[in-house]
Amino acid sequence: MQIIKNIEEIQALREKMEGSVGFVPTMGALHQGHLTLIQRARTENDRVVVSIFVNPTQFLPGEDLDKYPRREEADRKICELAGVDVLFMPDIETMYHGDEVKLKAPAYLGYVLEGNRRPGHFDGVVQVVMKLFNIVQPTRAYFGKKDAQQLRILQKMVEDFFMPLEIVPVDTVREEDGLALSSRNIYLKPEERKRALSISRSLKRASRLIMAGETDADAIEMAMKDIMKEIDVEYIAIVDRDFRPLRKVEIKKTIILVAARVGATRLIDNIWI
Ligand code: AMP
């Protein structure tokens, strides 16, 4: 595995790569969720590139940029063992040049739900992912459904800018007890982790209600709220694939999302119906 920090070197390597290139952009502190994306990229492509870059422009003032978990050594080992060809780990000065041309996330999709709670977050995401795509020029790029709104926005970016690559969505990887894997889970104290389980339980409950014939969004939301009484729910949203609110759930067209604070940790999760 080659570890590359500068743009010229990775571009030179990319030029020599033959066949398809699968790309997995991450912010590091890799876990089984990231690994699943990498493994999928490994089976579907001739070459696999992973990036680790904690992107400052997608953090709002007061968010956890400074204390975001960094585990360079362990991450390298995980990538090596997973058969990654190139690990791209640029520093901030390599990626950003000060007064830049800026991309903006879509006015609706980029500013509801996560975008409403974290205004400007998705502007930072599209800015960095556009840069990474231009540097790596992947055939396919792999993103988790865990970050459903990010996934949809990046699919739109590729469509809107006629970019010659495929975005591949990957199902959310969970702990055995249902907790969605996240680099931020390490912030949770044992008691908080227990309470955090109510998020995935509420989503499971919603899915069971729907399978039993319930379609009313309000009824589903009430049942979910009831399960999450002991955590600080920021939003429950029942939306279509473009994140427009639905009054009635439609099978294969609905996403149910939750954002909640458990202690000082903010968690998101969702289920695709
Ligand atoms: P991050 O390092 O948090 O920016 O995540 C990098 C990629 O991994 C994103 O595409 C995430 O959606 C994806 N990811 C994070 N957690 C999970 C998970 N539990 N299951 C599947 N994909 C995930």
mmCIF file of N, CA and C in Angstrom, residues 34-132:
data_model
loop_
_atom_site.group_PDB
_atom_site.id
_atom_site.type_symbol
_atom_site.label_atom_id
_atom_site.label_comp_id
_atom_site.label_asym_id
_atom_site.label_seq_id
_atom_site.Cartn_x
_atom_site.Cartn_y
_atom_site.Cartn_z
ATOM 1 N N HIS A 34 -16.672 1.749 7.784
ATOM 2 C CA HIS A 34 -15.720 2.146 6.734
ATOM 3 C C HIS A 34 -15.174 0.907 6.031
ATOM 4 N N LEU A 35 -14.837 -0.101 6.833
ATOM 5 C CA LEU A 35 -14.224 -1.301 6.273
ATOM 6 C C LEU A 35 -15.161 -1.978 5.264
ATOM 7 N N THR A 36 -16.450 -1.942 5.556
ATOM 8 C CA THR A 36 -17.420 -2.538 4.640
ATOM 9 C C THR A 36 -17.419 -1.790 3.294
ATOM 10 N N LEU A 37 -17.303 -0.465 3.349
ATOM 11 C CA LEU A 37 -17.206 0.318 2.111
ATOM 12 C C LEU A 37 -15.936 -0.071 1.334
ATOM 13 N N ILE A 38 -14.834 -0.209 2.081
ATOM 14 C CA ILE A 38 -13.552 -0.530 1.448
ATOM 15 C C ILE A 38 -13.623 -1.928 0.809
ATOM 16 N N GLN A 39 -14.217 -2.873 1.551
ATOM 17 C CA GLN A 39 -14.306 -4.248 1.018
ATOM 18 C C GLN A 39 -15.162 -4.283 -0.240
ATOM 19 N N ARG A 40 -16.254 -3.541 -0.218
ATOM 20 C CA ARG A 40 -17.120 -3.471 -1.402
ATOM 21 C C ARG A 40 -16.330 -2.885 -2.588
ATOM 22 N N ALA A 41 -15.589 -1.809 -2.324
ATOM 23 C CA ALA A 41 -14.772 -1.189 -3.381
ATOM 24 C C ALA A 41 -13.736 -2.193 -3.892
ATOM 25 N N ARG A 42 -13.183 -2.974 -2.955
ATOM 26 C CA ARG A 42 -12.147 -3.969 -3.325
ATOM 27 C C ARG A 42 -12.714 -5.018 -4.281
ATOM 28 N N THR A 43 -13.944 -5.486 -3.994
ATOM 29 C CA THR A 43 -14.494 -6.554 -4.855
ATOM 30 C C THR A 43 -14.962 -6.012 -6.206
ATOM 31 N N GLU A 44 -15.236 -4.730 -6.308
ATOM 32 C CA GLU A 44 -15.837 -4.215 -7.549
ATOM 33 C C GLU A 44 -14.865 -3.462 -8.455
ATOM 34 N N ASN A 45 -13.596 -3.320 -8.017
ATOM 35 C CA ASN A 45 -12.670 -2.490 -8.793
ATOM 36 C C ASN A 45 -11.271 -3.103 -8.886
ATOM 37 N N ASP A 46 -10.521 -2.656 -9.900
ATOM 38 C CA ASP A 46 -9.139 -3.125 -10.045
ATOM 39 C C ASP A 46 -8.220 -2.472 -9.020
ATOM 40 N N ARG A 47 -8.487 -1.210 -8.725
ATOM 41 C CA ARG A 47 -7.656 -0.486 -7.755
ATOM 42 C C ARG A 47 -8.546 0.193 -6.725
ATOM 43 N N VAL A 48 -8.044 0.293 -5.483
ATOM 44 C CA VAL A 48 -8.825 0.950 -4.430
ATOM 45 C C VAL A 48 -8.006 2.079 -3.796
ATOM 46 N N VAL A 49 -8.619 3.252 -3.755
ATOM 47 C CA VAL A 49 -8.012 4.407 -3.092
ATOM 48 C C VAL A 49 -8.904 4.794 -1.908
ATOM 49 N N VAL A 50 -8.281 4.988 -0.740
ATOM 50 C CA VAL A 50 -9.002 5.487 0.438
ATOM 51 C C VAL A 50 -8.387 6.830 0.807
ATOM 52 N N SER A 51 -9.221 7.798 1.156
ATOM 53 C CA SER A 51 -8.654 9.043 1.683
ATOM 54 C C SER A 51 -9.046 9.203 3.148
ATOM 55 N N ILE A 52 -8.131 9.772 3.907
ATOM 56 C CA ILE A 52 -8.417 10.155 5.291
ATOM 57 C C ILE A 52 -8.103 11.630 5.400
ATOM 58 N N PHE A 53 -9.154 12.410 5.634
ATOM 59 C CA PHE A 53 -8.975 13.860 5.743
ATOM 60 C C PHE A 53 -10.097 14.408 6.610
ATOM 61 N N VAL A 54 -9.743 14.941 7.763
ATOM 62 C CA VAL A 54 -10.753 15.555 8.633
ATOM 63 C C VAL A 54 -10.965 16.961 8.084
ATOM 64 N N ASN A 55 -12.064 17.099 7.340
ATOM 65 C CA ASN A 55 -12.281 18.295 6.534
ATOM 66 C C ASN A 55 -12.810 19.464 7.377
ATOM 67 N N PRO A 56 -11.981 20.504 7.594
ATOM 68 C CA PRO A 56 -12.419 21.580 8.502
ATOM 69 C C PRO A 56 -13.652 22.322 8.007
ATOM 70 N N THR A 57 -13.856 22.407 6.679
ATOM 71 C CA THR A 57 -14.953 23.266 6.183
ATOM 72 C C THR A 57 -16.341 22.658 6.401
ATOM 73 N N GLN A 58 -16.412 21.383 6.813
ATOM 74 C CA GLN A 58 -17.730 20.824 7.087
ATOM 75 C C GLN A 58 -18.079 20.834 8.575
ATOM 76 N N PHE A 59 -17.176 21.348 9.386
ATOM 77 C CA PHE A 59 -17.451 21.518 10.821
ATOM 78 C C PHE A 59 -17.879 22.961 11.061
ATOM 79 N N LEU A 60 -18.906 23.140 11.883
ATOM 80 C CA LEU A 60 -19.329 24.497 12.255
ATOM 81 C C LEU A 60 -18.534 24.938 13.471
ATOM 82 N N PRO A 61 -18.443 26.271 13.673
ATOM 83 C CA PRO A 61 -17.782 26.737 14.889
ATOM 84 C C PRO A 61 -18.435 26.078 16.103
ATOM 85 N N GLY A 62 -17.604 25.618 17.039
ATOM 86 C CA GLY A 62 -18.155 24.989 18.248
ATOM 87 C C GLY A 62 -18.369 23.490 18.104
ATOM 88 N N GLU A 63 -18.244 22.953 16.881
ATOM 89 C CA GLU A 63 -18.358 21.492 16.729
ATOM 90 C C GLU A 63 -17.028 20.830 17.101
ATOM 91 N N ASP A 64 -16.971 19.494 16.902
ATOM 92 C CA ASP A 64 -15.862 18.732 17.480
ATOM 93 C C ASP A 64 -14.627 18.567 16.582
ATOM 94 N N LEU A 65 -14.364 19.577 15.713
ATOM 95 C CA LEU A 65 -13.201 19.467 14.809
ATOM 96 C C LEU A 65 -11.899 19.156 15.564
ATOM 97 N N ASP A 66 -11.648 19.893 16.637
ATOM 98 C CA ASP A 66 -10.370 19.720 17.333
ATOM 99 C C ASP A 66 -10.263 18.396 18.058
ATOM 100 N N LYS A 67 -11.422 17.913 18.553
ATOM 101 C CA LYS A 67 -11.329 16.649 19.300
ATOM 102 C C LYS A 67 -11.819 15.461 18.474
ATOM 103 N N TYR A 68 -12.047 15.676 17.161
ATOM 104 C CA TYR A 68 -12.475 14.557 16.326
ATOM 105 C C TYR A 68 -11.415 13.450 16.421
ATOM 106 N N PRO A 69 -11.834 12.179 16.652
ATOM 107 C CA PRO A 69 -10.825 11.133 16.896
ATOM 108 C C PRO A 69 -9.849 10.954 15.729
ATOM 109 N N ARG A 70 -8.559 10.896 16.058
ATOM 110 C CA ARG A 70 -7.534 10.678 15.026
ATOM 111 C C ARG A 70 -6.709 9.457 15.428
ATOM 112 N N ARG A 71 -6.654 8.484 14.518
ATOM 113 C CA ARG A 71 -5.949 7.229 14.844
ATOM 114 C C ARG A 71 -5.162 6.760 13.634
ATOM 115 N N GLU A 72 -4.166 7.564 13.268
ATOM 116 C CA GLU A 72 -3.455 7.352 12.012
ATOM 117 C C GLU A 72 -2.846 5.965 11.889
ATOM 118 N N GLU A 73 -2.196 5.537 12.958
ATOM 119 C CA GLU A 73 -1.464 4.269 12.899
ATOM 120 C C GLU A 73 -2.434 3.096 12.674
ATOM 121 N N ALA A 74 -3.495 3.052 13.497
ATOM 122 C CA ALA A 74 -4.479 1.969 13.377
ATOM 123 C C ALA A 74 -5.157 2.017 12.009
ATOM 124 N N ASP A 75 -5.459 3.218 11.535
ATOM 125 C CA ASP A 75 -6.125 3.367 10.232
ATOM 126 C C ASP A 75 -5.262 2.802 9.102
ATOM 127 N N ARG A 76 -3.965 3.095 9.168
ATOM 128 C CA ARG A 76 -3.041 2.569 8.143
ATOM 129 C C ARG A 76 -3.090 1.054 8.093
ATOM 130 N N LYS A 77 -3.056 0.442 9.299
ATOM 131 C CA LYS A 77 -3.054 -1.030 9.383
ATOM 132 C C LYS A 77 -4.334 -1.593 8.793
ATOM 133 N N ILE A 78 -5.466 -0.979 9.153
ATOM 134 C CA ILE A 78 -6.758 -1.462 8.653
ATOM 135 C C ILE A 78 -6.766 -1.408 7.111
ATOM 136 N N CYS A 79 -6.293 -0.307 6.567
ATOM 137 C CA CYS A 79 -6.291 -0.159 5.096
ATOM 138 C C CYS A 79 -5.359 -1.186 4.452
ATOM 139 N N GLU A 80 -4.197 -1.341 5.048
ATOM 140 C CA GLU A 80 -3.210 -2.309 4.533
ATOM 141 C C GLU A 80 -3.835 -3.705 4.476
ATOM 142 N N LEU A 81 -4.450 -4.118 5.611
ATOM 143 C CA LEU A 81 -5.046 -5.457 5.694
ATOM 144 C C LEU A 81 -6.223 -5.615 4.738
ATOM 145 N N ALA A 82 -6.917 -4.521 4.460
ATOM 146 C CA ALA A 82 -8.101 -4.587 3.585
ATOM 147 C C ALA A 82 -7.724 -4.572 2.106
ATOM 148 N N GLY A 83 -6.417 -4.483 1.824
ATOM 149 C CA GLY A 83 -5.982 -4.545 0.437
ATOM 150 C C GLY A 83 -6.125 -3.230 -0.317
ATOM 151 N N VAL A 84 -6.064 -2.132 0.421
ATOM 152 C CA VAL A 84 -6.112 -0.800 -0.214
ATOM 153 C C VAL A 84 -4.806 -0.575 -0.982
ATOM 154 N N ASP A 85 -4.898 -0.024 -2.189
ATOM 155 C CA ASP A 85 -3.683 0.238 -2.983
ATOM 156 C C ASP A 85 -3.038 1.555 -2.600
ATOM 157 N N VAL A 86 -3.886 2.581 -2.460
ATOM 158 C CA VAL A 86 -3.347 3.912 -2.158
ATOM 159 C C VAL A 86 -4.140 4.536 -1.021
ATOM 160 N N LEU A 87 -3.420 4.980 0.017
ATOM 161 C CA LEU A 87 -4.046 5.725 1.112
ATOM 162 C C LEU A 87 -3.599 7.171 0.983
ATOM 163 N N PHE A 88 -4.581 8.039 0.728
ATOM 164 C CA PHE A 88 -4.297 9.465 0.515
ATOM 165 C C PHE A 88 -4.612 10.215 1.800
ATOM 166 N N MET A 89 -3.588 10.823 2.382
ATOM 167 C CA MET A 89 -3.759 11.533 3.666
ATOM 168 C C MET A 89 -3.186 12.939 3.565
ATOM 169 N N PRO A 90 -3.891 13.825 2.889
ATOM 170 C CA PRO A 90 -3.349 15.180 2.721
ATOM 171 C C PRO A 90 -3.482 15.992 3.996
ATOM 172 N N ASP A 91 -2.676 17.048 4.137
ATOM 173 C CA ASP A 91 -2.959 17.955 5.255
ATOM 174 C C ASP A 91 -3.789 19.133 4.746
ATOM 175 N N ILE A 92 -4.202 19.977 5.677
ATOM 176 C CA ILE A 92 -5.177 21.025 5.338
ATOM 177 C C ILE A 92 -4.633 21.973 4.267
ATOM 178 N N GLU A 93 -3.361 22.342 4.392
ATOM 179 C CA GLU A 93 -2.770 23.300 3.440
ATOM 180 C C GLU A 93 -2.702 22.714 2.034
ATOM 181 N N THR A 94 -2.617 21.392 1.938
ATOM 182 C CA THR A 94 -2.597 20.748 0.625
ATOM 183 C C THR A 94 -3.973 20.863 -0.043
ATOM 184 N N MET A 95 -5.018 20.784 0.769
ATOM 185 C CA MET A 95 -6.380 20.748 0.223
ATOM 186 C C MET A 95 -6.995 22.132 0.046
ATOM 187 N N TYR A 96 -6.596 23.102 0.858
ATOM 188 C CA TYR A 96 -7.239 24.422 0.818
ATOM 189 C C TYR A 96 -6.211 25.538 0.627
ATOM 190 N N HIS A 97 -6.633 26.549 -0.149
ATOM 191 C CA HIS A 97 -5.699 27.611 -0.512
ATOM 192 C C HIS A 97 -6.160 28.996 -0.087
ATOM 193 N N GLY A 98 -6.990 29.092 0.942
ATOM 194 C CA GLY A 98 -7.415 30.430 1.381
ATOM 195 C C GLY A 98 -8.677 30.882 0.671
ATOM 196 N N ASP A 99 -8.610 32.009 -0.028
ATOM 197 C CA ASP A 99 -9.803 32.586 -0.667
ATOM 198 C C ASP A 99 -10.137 31.804 -1.939
ATOM 199 N N GLU A 100 -11.070 30.872 -1.791
ATOM 200 C CA GLU A 100 -11.306 29.897 -2.867
ATOM 201 C C GLU A 100 -12.611 30.104 -3.606
ATOM 202 N N VAL A 101 -12.694 29.548 -4.799
ATOM 203 C CA VAL A 101 -13.977 29.343 -5.471
ATOM 204 C C VAL A 101 -14.759 28.363 -4.607
ATOM 205 N N LYS A 102 -16.050 28.660 -4.347
ATOM 206 C CA LYS A 102 -16.793 27.779 -3.440
ATOM 207 C C LYS A 102 -18.025 27.170 -4.079
ATOM 208 N N LEU A 103 -18.256 25.911 -3.777
ATOM 209 C CA LEU A 103 -19.487 25.235 -4.179
ATOM 210 C C LEU A 103 -20.524 25.406 -3.077
ATOM 211 N N LYS A 104 -21.797 25.327 -3.485
ATOM 212 C CA LYS A 104 -22.864 25.388 -2.487
ATOM 213 C C LYS A 104 -23.762 24.175 -2.625
ATOM 214 N N ALA A 105 -24.157 23.618 -1.499
ATOM 215 C CA ALA A 105 -25.104 22.501 -1.518
ATOM 216 C C ALA A 105 -26.450 23.022 -2.031
ATOM 217 N N PRO A 106 -27.323 22.128 -2.566
ATOM 218 C CA PRO A 106 -28.618 22.573 -3.079
ATOM 219 C C PRO A 106 -29.423 23.331 -2.014
ATOM 220 N N ALA A 107 -30.183 24.343 -2.477
ATOM 221 C CA ALA A 107 -30.870 25.252 -1.551
ATOM 222 C C ALA A 107 -31.853 24.513 -0.637
ATOM 223 N N TYR A 108 -32.547 23.494 -1.169
ATOM 224 C CA TYR A 108 -33.461 22.729 -0.301
ATOM 225 C C TYR A 108 -32.709 21.578 0.380
ATOM 226 N N LEU A 109 -32.209 20.678 -0.425
ATOM 227 C CA LEU A 109 -31.604 19.448 0.087
ATOM 228 C C LEU A 109 -30.422 19.713 1.036
ATOM 229 N N GLY A 110 -29.736 20.810 0.786
ATOM 230 C CA GLY A 110 -28.553 21.108 1.597
ATOM 231 C C GLY A 110 -28.869 21.845 2.886
ATOM 232 N N TYR A 111 -30.146 22.269 3.038
ATOM 233 C CA TYR A 111 -30.468 23.126 4.188
ATOM 234 C C TYR A 111 -31.644 22.664 5.026
ATOM 235 N N VAL A 112 -32.161 21.437 4.736
ATOM 236 C CA VAL A 112 -33.161 20.872 5.658
ATOM 237 C C VAL A 112 -32.465 19.869 6.585
ATOM 238 N N LEU A 113 -33.154 19.471 7.614
ATOM 239 C CA LEU A 113 -32.693 18.437 8.550
ATOM 240 C C LEU A 113 -31.250 18.674 8.996
ATOM 241 N N GLU A 114 -30.313 17.828 8.588
ATOM 242 C CA GLU A 114 -28.919 18.038 9.012
ATOM 243 C C GLU A 114 -28.424 19.420 8.592
ATOM 244 N N GLY A 115 -28.836 19.855 7.404
ATOM 245 C CA GLY A 115 -28.405 21.151 6.884
ATOM 246 C C GLY A 115 -29.025 22.314 7.642
ATOM 247 N N ASN A 116 -30.173 22.061 8.232
ATOM 248 C CA ASN A 116 -30.834 23.075 9.044
ATOM 249 C C ASN A 116 -30.166 23.177 10.419
ATOM 250 N N ARG A 117 -29.849 22.007 10.971
ATOM 251 C CA ARG A 117 -29.181 21.980 12.278
ATOM 252 C C ARG A 117 -27.722 22.409 12.175
ATOM 253 N N ARG A 118 -27.131 22.126 11.001
ATOM 254 C CA ARG A 118 -25.706 22.423 10.812
ATOM 255 C C ARG A 118 -25.540 23.256 9.528
ATOM 256 N N PRO A 119 -26.011 24.520 9.544
ATOM 257 C CA PRO A 119 -26.022 25.297 8.301
ATOM 258 C C PRO A 119 -24.608 25.481 7.736
ATOM 259 N N GLY A 120 -24.425 25.154 6.465
ATOM 260 C CA GLY A 120 -23.107 25.273 5.841
ATOM 261 C C GLY A 120 -22.340 23.962 5.841
ATOM 262 N N HIS A 121 -22.787 23.000 6.651
ATOM 263 C CA HIS A 121 -22.093 21.705 6.723
ATOM 264 C C HIS A 121 -21.969 21.064 5.336
ATOM 265 N N PHE A 122 -23.083 21.011 4.608
ATOM 266 C CA PHE A 122 -23.041 20.325 3.311
ATOM 267 C C PHE A 122 -22.305 21.144 2.239
ATOM 268 N N ASP A 123 -22.196 22.464 2.434
ATOM 269 C CA ASP A 123 -21.348 23.257 1.522
ATOM 270 C C ASP A 123 -19.903 22.754 1.644
ATOM 271 N N GLY A 124 -19.479 22.542 2.876
ATOM 272 C CA GLY A 124 -18.122 22.035 3.124
ATOM 273 C C GLY A 124 -17.935 20.637 2.570
ATOM 274 N N VAL A 125 -18.997 19.817 2.681
ATOM 275 C CA VAL A 125 -18.911 18.442 2.167
ATOM 276 C C VAL A 125 -18.748 18.456 0.638
ATOM 277 N N VAL A 126 -19.576 19.228 -0.062
ATOM 278 C CA VAL A 126 -19.451 19.220 -1.536
ATOM 279 C C VAL A 126 -18.117 19.834 -1.966
ATOM 280 N N GLN A 127 -17.662 20.841 -1.247
ATOM 281 C CA GLN A 127 -16.370 21.469 -1.576
ATOM 282 C C GLN A 127 -15.240 20.429 -1.526
ATOM 283 N N VAL A 128 -15.201 19.669 -0.442
ATOM 284 C CA VAL A 128 -14.071 18.740 -0.283
ATOM 285 C C VAL A 128 -14.225 17.522 -1.187
ATOM 286 N N VAL A 129 -15.467 17.041 -1.356
ATOM 287 C CA VAL A 129 -15.630 15.832 -2.169
ATOM 288 C C VAL A 129 -15.378 16.149 -3.648
ATOM 289 N N MET A 130 -15.757 17.347 -4.092
ATOM 290 C CA MET A 130 -15.422 17.746 -5.474
ATOM 291 C C MET A 130 -13.898 17.735 -5.660
ATOM 292 N N LYS A 131 -13.182 18.292 -4.704
ATOM 293 C CA LYS A 131 -11.710 18.300 -4.778
ATOM 294 C C LYS A 131 -11.183 16.866 -4.842
ATOM 295 N N LEU A 132 -11.688 16.029 -3.921
ATOM 296 C CA LEU A 132 -11.184 14.649 -3.851
ATOM 297 C C LEU A 132 -11.492 13.890 -5.147
#
